[in-house]
Amino acid sequence: MKITQKSLYLILSICFSWAINGQYIQVNDTYTAQQLVQNVLVGNSPCANVSNFSVSGDAFSGIQNSYGYFNAGTSNFPFSEGIVLSTGKATSAIGPNSSILSQGGTSWLGDSDLELALGVSNSINATSLEFDFIPITNKISFDYIFSSEQYLLNASSNQCNYTDGFAFLLKPIDNSTPYQNLAIVPGTTIPVKINTVRGTGSICPPANQSYFDAFNGTNHPTNFNGQTVIMKAEANVIPGTPYHIKLVIADQGNNLYDSAIFLGANSFSIGANLGSDKLIATNNPICEGETYDLNATQTGNYSYKWFKNNSEILGQTNPIYTVNDSGIYKVEITLIGTTCVASDEVTIEYSSKPSLTNARLIQCDDDNDGIATFDLTKVNSIITGNNTQLSSVVYFENSNDINPILNPRSFRNTSTNTVYGRVSNSFGCVAFATINLQISNQVIGTQNPILKCDGDGNIDGFTMFNLNSDATPQIISGLPTGLVVEYYLTNNDALIQQNPLPNNYTNIIVNEQIIFVRIVNGPDCYGITPIKLKVTAFSPANFDDETVYICNGTPTRIGVSNIFSSYLWSNGDITNYTSISTAGNYTVTASNAIGCQATKKFIAVNSGTATITSVDIVDFSGSENSILINYTGIGVYEFSIDGIHYQNSPRFYNVAEGSYLIYIRDINGCGFPTPLKIFVLDYPRFFTPNGDSFNDFWTIKNSAKYPNMLIYIYNRYGKLITQVNSKGSGWDGNLNGQTLPADDYWFSIIINNDRIIKGHFALLR
């Protein structure tokens, strides 16, 4: 609202101290309460009947006050001038924001009215400005900014609830009702404080961010850490009724971290109020074809004059004016018998309605009764033209826009073949589109079964169909171009287009299954028909993976039965067999008469005959005798020392004395080398030369195979008794024809001059 007035500002000749810097606000703390209200806040308006002025705070030893007049100077502070009320020195509000303001002593008390209004206690350092006024209209308002050092960008978590308080308290004079606080978050009853209006960027949680301006850096017009945007305090009042208003701020809890209220000059309005502008930019224009009432009605004896785009609307003297097109509208309200003229103006803009396209939906009728189930949402994009700025479409059976269709995805045309779609734009402007519902009578010919080989490696009557490639070409053959085919499990699913089958679909009924095809043309149903999916098995015998062996690099032939229609080998051959000579994997794919395929894999492995390189023999050790066969070869081998019993290991344990033939055979059938004869030697642990022809001689069996073997026998005292001929029958237990007694005797065997075996044995009598 604007007040038409002849502003007369009092030119003060009082000597006062200005703190001046071009980029910061300027503060004069010598104004009286009456000067602050009449000359600054109200501005000597003839419509403002104000009186009974008072201001309280701290005089700071009688030199500086906690209240005063400010102007923006050449800074960018939002108010060009106004009043500042602070919990510290008013002049300390001057920028830059280079220090923390924590001024005011503990003897500077708080305010009980503020505490009662905010539900707090322990306030301190209160500053208040009070006055009485008599409104001539039914609404008052004024603009303010709340600033505080408690807007800490780098706060600790325990500082997030620190909050000074302020209130704009209003009540009728001579009325026992409590004060009404006007300093609230718009649209709520929440008082404006640090923790109810705060932005993001600190550890503290944001609140009502749209009303927070900024956390301040050092170069700011004021010396506070942050502030709100310009906010409006307003209230409904009764014209002619005296009111008292108290503007008060205080620290809460302690006297640290000061705060301040900045009140905009000339913002105290007690005149007309036509409400907010209706603008496209602010998302609240009037909709095309609608009217809007501007209500300036005041209680009392007033005259009204209306203007559009600064031109008077002749003949319009009513308090209510009905707008039907865009423009800047203004009202002047004159209190008859006075020079008080209150005025306000608003800008009204109109938004066009959404531009919509009518649509048609064609659905298939499963029983030819003319009634079908329609999914109305399929024409959403047609109606809106894919304009994402428009609302969702809401459907109605009647154009009177009363009862919406509750389930537009499943609408049955039992009473109408026309429905209506309502759409609104971001401003709430509404338009309707018409949707015509029609029934499709297209006949789709009988479909041949779709045959698919059970070729997934598990012959069970189930396999995956690629519906787009296996079935669609047959279905749309001979139909108009541009049609789309959808697949469903049941006829009802196809009718209402729910639960569509995936393109890669595996039948769920063994061998044969009927599914349903829906042919669509855009959002319309062209026709519905069943189609059979049929799984045919092709599982030839002997097609398991097979390992074959290439012996010693000799080529070998692999193959399958010659009963199939065609063959393709991985090496390019196209007969039922192929020849291979290198290791690797080979596959053959055989096809039957209807094109089903089966693949067999041959795993070719190199193998070959082994070569015996040497034999390690541990003998003369009794049960510890062993044989280790050393060999080379690429095959997998088994080993034997008798040609009958084979084992996987080339090492044989607990081998008795005797002669052996060494055998190595390839388990893959690639043959074996010529057996190698070996001897395992050992000595008798005792002998009994008693003439019974059994064990009468002590000798080394097979020693004749070692012509250079030397055998010496000693008594227990180390005396040489005899040397045994390795080619003879052995020692008979005599020495020089004399029978030696039963005892332990010792021997030493030298083989090939490089191997010596020593031990002892018993002569038993």
Coordinates of N, CA and C in Angstrom, one line a residue, residues 21-147:
N21 N 30.4 5.9 6.7 CA 31.3 5.2 5.7 C 30.4 4.8 4.5
G22 N 30.8 5.2 3.3 CA 30.0 5.0 2.2 C 29.4 3.7 1.9
Q23 N 30.1 2.6 2.3 CA 29.6 1.3 2.0 C 28.9 0.6 3.2
Y24 N 28.7 1.4 4.2 CA 28.0 0.8 5.4 C 26.8 1.7 5.8
I25 N 25.9 1.2 6.6 CA 24.8 2.0 7.0 C 25.3 3.1 8.0
Q26 N 24.5 4.1 8.1 CA 24.8 5.2 9.0 C 23.8 5.3 10.1
V27 N 24.2 5.5 11.3 CA 23.3 5.5 12.5 C 23.4 6.8 13.3
N28 N 22.2 7.4 13.6 CA 22.1 8.5 14.5 C 21.3 8.1 15.7
D29 N 21.9 8.0 16.9 CA 21.2 7.5 18.1 C 20.7 8.6 19.0
T30 N 20.4 9.8 18.4 CA 19.9 10.9 19.3 C 18.5 11.2 19.1
Y31 N 17.8 10.4 18.2 CA 16.3 10.7 18.0 C 15.5 10.3 19.2
T32 N 14.5 11.1 19.4 CA 13.5 10.8 20.5 C 12.5 9.8 20.0
A33 N 11.7 9.3 20.9 CA 10.7 8.3 20.6 C 9.7 8.9 19.6
Q34 N 9.3 10.2 19.8 CA 8.3 10.8 18.9 C 8.9 11.0 17.5
Q35 N 10.2 11.4 17.4 CA 10.8 11.6 16.1 C 10.9 10.2 15.4
L36 N 11.3 9.2 16.1 CA 11.4 7.9 15.5 C 10.1 7.4 14.9
V37 N 9.0 7.6 15.6 CA 7.7 7.2 15.2 C 7.1 8.1 14.1
Q38 N 7.0 9.4 14.5 CA 6.3 10.3 13.6 C 7.1 10.6 12.3
N39 N 8.4 10.9 12.5 CA 9.2 11.4 11.4 C 9.8 10.2 10.5
V40 N 9.9 9.0 11.1 CA 10.6 8.0 10.4 C 9.6 6.8 10.1
L41 N 9.1 6.2 11.1 CA 8.2 5.0 10.8 C 6.9 5.4 10.1
V42 N 6.2 6.4 10.6 CA 5.0 6.8 10.0 C 5.2 7.8 8.9
G43 N 6.0 8.8 9.1 CA 6.4 9.8 8.1 C 5.3 10.9 8.0
N44 N 4.8 11.3 9.1 CA 3.9 12.5 9.2 C 2.7 12.3 8.3
S45 N 2.2 11.1 8.1 CA 1.0 10.8 7.3 C -0.2 11.5 7.9
P46 N -1.1 12.2 7.1 CA -2.3 12.7 7.7 C -3.3 11.6 8.1
C47 N -3.0 10.4 7.6 CA -3.9 9.3 8.0 C -3.5 8.6 9.2
A48 N -2.4 9.0 9.8 CA -1.8 8.3 11.0 C -2.1 9.1 12.2
N49 N -2.9 8.7 13.1 CA -3.2 9.4 14.4 C -2.4 8.7 15.5
V50 N -1.1 9.1 15.7 CA -0.3 8.4 16.7 C 0.0 9.4 17.9
S51 N 0.3 8.8 19.0 CA 0.5 9.5 20.2 C 1.2 8.7 21.3
N52 N 1.4 9.3 22.5 CA 1.9 8.6 23.7 C 3.2 7.8 23.3
F53 N 4.2 8.4 22.9 CA 5.4 7.8 22.5 C 6.4 7.5 23.6
S54 N 7.1 6.4 23.6 CA 8.1 6.1 24.6 C 9.1 5.2 24.0
V55 N 10.3 5.3 24.5 CA 11.4 4.4 24.1 C 12.2 4.1 25.3
S56 N 12.7 2.9 25.4 CA 13.6 2.5 26.5 C 14.7 1.6 26.0
G57 N 15.8 1.6 26.7 CA 16.9 0.7 26.4 C 18.0 1.0 27.3
D58 N 19.2 1.2 26.8 CA 20.4 1.5 27.6 C 21.1 2.7 27.1
A59 N 21.4 3.6 27.9 CA 22.1 4.9 27.5 C 23.6 4.7 27.4
F60 N 24.1 3.6 27.8 CA 25.5 3.4 27.8 C 26.3 4.6 28.4
S61 N 26.1 4.7 29.7 CA 26.7 5.8 30.5 C 26.3 7.2 30.0
G62 N 25.1 7.2 29.4 CA 24.6 8.5 29.0 C 25.1 9.1 27.7
I63 N 25.9 8.3 27.0 CA 26.6 8.8 25.8 C 26.0 8.3 24.5
Q64 N 25.7 6.9 24.5 CA 25.1 6.3 23.3 C 23.9 5.5 23.7
N65 N 22.9 5.4 22.8 CA 21.7 4.7 23.0 C 21.6 3.4 22.2
S66 N 20.7 2.5 22.7 CA 20.5 1.2 22.0 C 19.5 1.3 20.9
Y67 N 19.0 2.5 20.5 CA 18.0 2.7 19.5 C 18.5 4.0 18.7
G68 N 17.9 4.1 17.5 CA 18.2 5.3 16.7 C 17.7 5.2 15.3
Y69 N 18.0 6.2 14.6 CA 17.7 6.3 13.2 C 18.8 5.9 12.3
F70 N 18.6 5.2 11.2 CA 19.6 4.8 10.3 C 19.2 5.1 8.9
N71 N 20.2 5.3 8.1 CA 20.0 5.3 6.6 C 21.1 4.4 5.9
A72 N 20.8 4.0 4.7 CA 21.7 3.1 4.0 C 22.9 3.7 3.5
G73 N 22.9 5.1 3.4 CA 24.1 5.7 2.8 C 24.2 5.3 1.3
T74 N 25.3 4.9 0.9 CA 25.5 4.4 -0.5 C 25.7 2.9 -0.5
S75 N 25.3 2.2 0.7 CA 25.5 0.8 0.7 C 24.3 0.1 0.0
N76 N 24.3 -1.2 0.0 CA 23.2 -1.9 -0.7 C 22.2 -2.5 0.4
F77 N 22.1 -1.9 1.6 CA 21.2 -2.3 2.6 C 19.8 -2.2 2.0
P78 N 18.9 -3.2 2.3 CA 17.6 -3.2 1.6 C 16.7 -2.0 1.9
F79 N 16.8 -1.5 3.2 CA 16.0 -0.3 3.5 C 16.9 1.0 3.3
S80 N 16.3 2.0 2.6 CA 17.1 3.2 2.4 C 17.2 4.0 3.8
E81 N 16.2 3.8 4.7 CA 16.3 4.5 6.0 C 15.3 3.8 6.9
G82 N 15.4 4.1 8.2 CA 14.4 3.5 9.1 C 14.9 3.6 10.5
I83 N 14.4 2.7 11.4 CA 14.7 2.7 12.8 C 15.4 1.4 13.1
V84 N 16.4 1.5 14.0 CA 17.1 0.3 14.5 C 16.9 0.2 16.0
L85 N 16.5 -0.9 16.5 CA 16.4 -1.3 17.9 C 17.4 -2.4 18.2
S86 N 18.3 -2.3 19.2 CA 19.4 -3.3 19.3 C 19.5 -3.7 20.8
T87 N 20.1 -4.8 21.0 CA 20.5 -5.3 22.3 C 21.9 -4.8 22.7
G88 N 22.4 -4.0 21.9 CA 23.7 -3.4 22.2 C 23.7 -1.9 21.8
K89 N 24.8 -1.3 21.5 CA 24.8 0.1 21.0 C 24.2 0.1 19.6
A90 N 23.4 1.1 19.4 CA 22.8 1.2 18.0 C 23.9 1.6 17.0
T91 N 24.8 2.4 17.4 CA 25.9 2.7 16.4 C 26.8 1.6 16.1
S92 N 26.8 0.5 17.0 CA 27.7 -0.7 16.7 C 27.1 -1.5 15.6
A93 N 25.9 -1.2 15.2 CA 25.3 -1.9 14.0 C 26.0 -1.6 12.7
I94 N 26.7 -0.5 12.7 CA 27.4 0.0 11.5 C 28.5 -1.1 11.1
G95 N 28.4 -1.4 9.8 CA 29.4 -2.3 9.2 C 30.8 -1.8 9.3
P96 N 31.9 -2.5 9.0 CA 31.8 -3.9 8.4 C 31.5 -4.9 9.5
N97 N 31.3 -6.2 9.1 CA 31.0 -7.3 10.0 C 32.3 -7.9 10.4
S98 N 33.0 -7.1 11.3 CA 34.4 -7.5 11.6 C 34.6 -7.8 13.0
S99 N 33.6 -7.8 13.9 CA 33.7 -8.2 15.3 C 32.4 -8.7 15.8
I100 N 32.5 -9.5 16.9 CA 31.3 -10.0 17.5 C 30.8 -9.0 18.5
L101 N 29.5 -8.6 18.4 CA 28.9 -7.6 19.3 C 28.3 -8.4 20.5
S102 N 28.8 -8.1 21.6 CA 28.3 -8.7 22.9 C 28.3 -7.6 23.9
Q103 N 27.5 -6.5 23.7 CA 27.5 -5.3 24.5 C 26.3 -5.3 25.5
G104 N 26.4 -4.5 26.4 CA 25.3 -4.4 27.4 C 25.6 -5.1 28.7
G105 N 25.5 -4.4 29.8 CA 25.8 -5.1 31.1 C 24.6 -5.8 31.7
T106 N 24.9 -6.5 32.8 CA 23.9 -7.4 33.4 C 22.8 -6.5 34.1
S107 N 23.1 -5.3 34.4 CA 22.1 -4.4 35.1 C 21.1 -3.9 34.1
W108 N 21.3 -4.1 32.8 CA 20.3 -3.7 31.8 C 19.3 -4.9 31.7
L109 N 18.1 -4.6 32.2 CA 17.1 -5.7 32.3 C 16.4 -6.1 31.0
G110 N 15.7 -7.2 31.1 CA 14.9 -7.7 30.0 C 13.5 -7.1 30.0
D111 N 12.5 -7.9 29.4 CA 11.2 -7.3 29.2 C 10.2 -8.5 29.5
S112 N 9.3 -8.3 30.4 CA 8.3 -9.3 30.8 C 7.3 -9.5 29.7
D113 N 6.9 -8.5 29.0 CA 5.9 -8.7 28.0 C 6.4 -9.5 26.8
L114 N 7.7 -9.3 26.5 CA 8.4 -10.1 25.5 C 8.4 -11.6 26.0
E115 N 8.8 -11.8 27.2 CA 8.9 -13.2 27.7 C 7.5 -13.9 27.7
L116 N 6.5 -13.2 28.0 CA 5.1 -13.8 28.0 C 4.7 -14.1 26.6
A117 N 5.0 -13.2 25.7 CA 4.6 -13.4 24.3 C 5.3 -14.6 23.7
L118 N 6.6 -14.8 24.0 CA 7.4 -15.8 23.4 C 7.5 -17.1 24.2
G119 N 7.0 -17.1 25.5 CA 7.1 -18.2 26.3 C 8.5 -18.5 26.8
V120 N 9.3 -17.5 27.0 CA 10.7 -17.7 27.5 C 10.9 -17.0 28.8
S121 N 12.1 -17.1 29.3 CA 12.4 -16.4 30.6 C 13.8 -15.9 30.5
N122 N 14.3 -15.2 31.5 CA 15.7 -14.7 31.6 C 16.1 -13.9 30.5
S123 N 15.2 -13.0 30.0 CA 15.6 -12.0 29.0 C 16.4 -10.9 29.6
I124 N 17.3 -10.3 28.8 CA 18.2 -9.2 29.3 C 18.5 -8.3 28.2
N125 N 18.9 -7.1 28.5 CA 19.3 -6.1 27.5 C 18.1 -5.8 26.5
A126 N 17.0 -5.4 27.1 CA 15.8 -5.2 26.2 C 15.8 -3.7 25.8
T127 N 15.4 -3.5 24.5 CA 15.1 -2.2 23.9 C 13.7 -2.2 23.3
S128 N 12.9 -1.2 23.7 CA 11.5 -1.2 23.2 C 11.1 0.2 22.7
L129 N 10.2 0.2 21.7 CA 9.7 1.5 21.2 C 8.1 1.3 21.3
E130 N 7.4 2.2 21.9 CA 6.0 2.1 22.1 C 5.3 3.3 21.7
F131 N 4.0 3.2 21.2 CA 3.2 4.3 20.9 C 1.7 3.9 20.8
D132 N 0.8 4.8 20.8 CA -0.6 4.5 20.6 C -1.0 5.0 19.2
F133 N -2.0 4.5 18.6 CA -2.5 5.0 17.4 C -4.0 4.6 17.2
I134 N -4.7 5.4 16.4 CA -6.1 5.1 16.1 C -6.2 4.8 14.6
P135 N -6.5 3.6 14.2 CA -6.5 3.3 12.7 C -7.8 3.9 12.1
I136 N -7.7 4.3 10.9 CA -8.9 4.8 10.2 C -9.4 3.7 9.2
T137 N -8.6 2.6 9.0 CA -9.0 1.5 8.1 C -8.8 0.2 8.9
N138 N -9.1 -0.9 8.3 CA -9.2 -2.2 9.0 C -7.9 -3.0 9.0
K139 N -6.8 -2.4 8.6 CA -5.6 -3.2 8.5 C -4.4 -2.3 8.7
I140 N -3.4 -2.8 9.5 CA -2.1 -2.1 9.6 C -1.0 -3.0 9.2
S141 N 0.2 -2.5 8.8 CA 1.3 -3.3 8.5 C 2.6 -2.4 8.5
F142 N 3.7 -3.0 8.6 CA 5.0 -2.4 8.5 C 6.0 -3.4 8.2
D143 N 7.2 -3.0 7.6 CA 8.2 -3.8 7.1 C 9.4 -3.9 8.1
Y144 N 10.1 -5.0 8.2 CA 11.2 -5.1 9.1 C 12.2 -6.2 8.6
I145 N 13.4 -6.1 9.2 CA 14.5 -7.1 9.0 C 15.0 -7.4 10.4
F146 N 15.2 -8.7 10.7 CA 15.8 -9.1 11.9 C 17.2 -9.5 11.6
S147 N 18.2 -8.9 12.4 CA 19.6 -9.2 12.2 C 20.2 -9.7 13.6

